Amino acid sequence: NEICFGPHPAILEFESKLTKLFHEFIVSRLPEAVLGACVSPLTANAPTHGDSFHYHIDADPLQVPASPWSDVFGVYPNRSRGKPRFV
């Protein structure tokens, strides 16, 4: 919980780098209202030798459950003009 919800130095550095890379966007963590309290606002994949990976969707604004987030923004294809983008 500390790394996901507190001001952890490594996460702040990562968010800073994303902000510089995507300066025309507002970079933020997913609020709990998007996917619910049981889903972490941060996700990381750390592949190691021998692991097998397949294409999958981690988060998609078209598939968010009914929530305060979807009440405000609706459900929409990612990268829709004027809507928050999931990265």
PDB file of C-alpha atoms in Angstrom:
ATOM      1  CA  ASN A   1       0.000   0.000   0.000  1.00  0.00           C
ATOM      2  CA  GLU A   2       2.837   2.406   0.814  1.00  0.00           C
ATOM      3  CA  ILE A   3       4.219   2.394  -2.718  1.00  0.00           C
ATOM      4  CA  CYS A   4       0.791   2.626  -4.369  1.00  0.00           C
ATOM      5  CA  PHE A   5      -0.924   5.241  -2.273  1.00  0.00           C
ATOM      6  CA  GLY A   6       1.844   7.281  -0.620  1.00  0.00           C
ATOM      7  CA  PRO A   7       4.369   9.715  -2.126  1.00  0.00           C
ATOM      8  CA  HIS A   8       7.069   7.079  -2.740  1.00  0.00           C
ATOM      9  CA  PRO A   9      10.291   8.565  -4.270  1.00  0.00           C
ATOM     10  CA  ALA A  10      10.583   5.909  -7.011  1.00  0.00           C
ATOM     11  CA  ILE A  11       6.978   6.416  -8.145  1.00  0.00           C
ATOM     12  CA  LEU A  12       7.333  10.200  -8.069  1.00  0.00           C
ATOM     13  CA  GLU A  13      10.456   9.909 -10.244  1.00  0.00           C
ATOM     14  CA  PHE A  14       8.654   7.615 -12.697  1.00  0.00           C
ATOM     15  CA  GLU A  15       5.642   9.959 -12.892  1.00  0.00           C
ATOM     16  CA  SER A  16       8.027  12.890 -13.440  1.00  0.00           C
ATOM     17  CA  LYS A  17       9.673  11.090 -16.364  1.00  0.00           C
ATOM     18  CA  LEU A  18       6.292  10.235 -17.898  1.00  0.00           C
ATOM     19  CA  THR A  19       5.191  13.865 -17.506  1.00  0.00           C
ATOM     20  CA  LYS A  20       8.294  15.057 -19.367  1.00  0.00           C
ATOM     21  CA  LEU A  21       7.813  12.438 -22.081  1.00  0.00           C
ATOM     22  CA  PHE A  22       4.087  13.197 -22.505  1.00  0.00           C
ATOM     23  CA  HIS A  23       4.134  16.910 -21.658  1.00  0.00           C
ATOM     24  CA  GLU A  24       0.858  17.559 -23.461  1.00  0.00           C
ATOM     25  CA  PHE A  25      -1.004  15.203 -21.072  1.00  0.00           C
ATOM     26  CA  ILE A  26      -1.759  15.120 -17.364  1.00  0.00           C
ATOM     27  CA  VAL A  27      -0.069  12.047 -15.889  1.00  0.00           C
ATOM     28  CA  SER A  28      -1.680  10.531 -12.799  1.00  0.00           C
ATOM     29  CA  ARG A  29      -2.345   7.212 -11.111  1.00  0.00           C
ATOM     30  CA  LEU A  30      -5.713   5.595 -11.637  1.00  0.00           C
ATOM     31  CA  PRO A  31      -8.022   6.663  -8.834  1.00  0.00           C
ATOM     32  CA  GLU A  32      -9.770   3.917  -6.863  1.00  0.00           C
ATOM     33  CA  ALA A  33     -13.049   5.012  -8.476  1.00  0.00           C
ATOM     34  CA  VAL A  34     -11.923   3.595 -11.844  1.00  0.00           C
ATOM     35  CA  LEU A  35     -11.537  -0.119 -11.129  1.00  0.00           C
ATOM     36  CA  GLY A  36     -12.506  -0.398  -7.451  1.00  0.00           C
ATOM     37  CA  ALA A  37     -10.621  -0.769  -4.186  1.00  0.00           C
ATOM     38  CA  CYS A  38      -9.424  -4.304  -4.931  1.00  0.00           C
ATOM     39  CA  VAL A  39      -7.281  -3.215  -7.923  1.00  0.00           C
ATOM     40  CA  SER A  40      -3.914  -1.520  -7.425  1.00  0.00           C
ATOM     41  CA  PRO A  41      -3.494   1.917  -9.048  1.00  0.00           C
ATOM     42  CA  LEU A  42      -0.021   0.811 -10.215  1.00  0.00           C
ATOM     43  CA  THR A  43       0.919  -2.269 -12.183  1.00  0.00           C
ATOM     44  CA  ALA A  44       4.342  -3.499 -13.195  1.00  0.00           C
ATOM     45  CA  ASN A  45       5.549  -6.494 -15.148  1.00  0.00           C
ATOM     46  CA  ALA A  46       8.965  -7.914 -14.383  1.00  0.00           C
ATOM     47  CA  PRO A  47       9.704 -10.658 -16.915  1.00  0.00           C
ATOM     48  CA  THR A  48      12.425 -13.099 -16.051  1.00  0.00           C
ATOM     49  CA  HIS A  49      14.246 -15.672 -18.166  1.00  0.00           C
ATOM     50  CA  GLY A  50      11.952 -18.501 -19.190  1.00  0.00           C
ATOM     51  CA  ASP A  51       8.695 -16.640 -18.581  1.00  0.00           C
ATOM     52  CA  SER A  52       6.041 -16.826 -21.272  1.00  0.00           C
ATOM     53  CA  PHE A  53       3.852 -13.831 -22.029  1.00  0.00           C
ATOM     54  CA  HIS A  54       0.819 -13.335 -24.233  1.00  0.00           C
ATOM     55  CA  TYR A  55      -1.047 -10.218 -25.309  1.00  0.00           C
ATOM     56  CA  HIS A  56      -3.601  -9.080 -22.759  1.00  0.00           C
ATOM     57  CA  ILE A  57      -5.371  -5.924 -21.655  1.00  0.00           C
ATOM     58  CA  ASP A  58      -4.446  -4.613 -18.208  1.00  0.00           C
ATOM     59  CA  ALA A  59      -6.952  -1.769 -18.191  1.00  0.00           C
ATOM     60  CA  ASP A  60      -9.303  -0.413 -20.826  1.00  0.00           C
ATOM     61  CA  PRO A  61     -11.665   2.549 -20.396  1.00  0.00           C
ATOM     62  CA  LEU A  62     -14.161   0.694 -22.580  1.00  0.00           C
ATOM     63  CA  GLN A  63     -14.340  -2.095 -19.977  1.00  0.00           C
ATOM     64  CA  VAL A  64     -14.470  -0.186 -16.670  1.00  0.00           C
ATOM     65  CA  PRO A  65     -17.230  -1.283 -14.296  1.00  0.00           C
ATOM     66  CA  ALA A  66     -20.081   0.987 -13.245  1.00  0.00           C
ATOM     67  CA  SER A  67     -18.432   3.490 -10.900  1.00  0.00           C
ATOM     68  CA  PRO A  68     -18.091   7.202 -10.148  1.00  0.00           C
ATOM     69  CA  TRP A  69     -15.405   7.224 -12.901  1.00  0.00           C
ATOM     70  CA  SER A  70     -17.756   5.863 -15.576  1.00  0.00           C
ATOM     71  CA  ASP A  71     -20.527   8.179 -14.339  1.00  0.00           C
ATOM     72  CA  VAL A  72     -18.278  11.171 -15.118  1.00  0.00           C
ATOM     73  CA  PHE A  73     -16.322   9.992 -18.178  1.00  0.00           C
ATOM     74  CA  GLY A  74     -18.484   7.155 -19.511  1.00  0.00           C
ATOM     75  CA  VAL A  75     -17.023   4.074 -21.165  1.00  0.00           C
ATOM     76  CA  TYR A  76     -15.059   4.822 -24.333  1.00  0.00           C
ATOM     77  CA  PRO A  77     -12.299   3.462 -26.577  1.00  0.00           C
ATOM     78  CA  ASN A  78      -8.830   4.320 -25.275  1.00  0.00           C
ATOM     79  CA  ARG A  79      -7.271   7.378 -26.947  1.00  0.00           C
ATOM     80  CA  SER A  80     -10.681   8.998 -27.560  1.00  0.00           C
ATOM     81  CA  ARG A  81     -10.311  12.760 -28.044  1.00  0.00           C
ATOM     82  CA  GLY A  82     -10.896  14.719 -24.848  1.00  0.00           C
ATOM     83  CA  LYS A  83     -11.012  11.642 -22.596  1.00  0.00           C
ATOM     84  CA  PRO A  84      -8.448  10.314 -20.094  1.00  0.00           C
ATOM     85  CA  ARG A  85      -6.018   7.877 -21.716  1.00  0.00           C
ATOM     86  CA  PHE A  86      -4.981   4.638 -20.031  1.00  0.00           C
ATOM     87  CA  VAL A  87      -1.250   3.896 -20.456  1.00  0.00           C
TER      88      VAL A  87
END
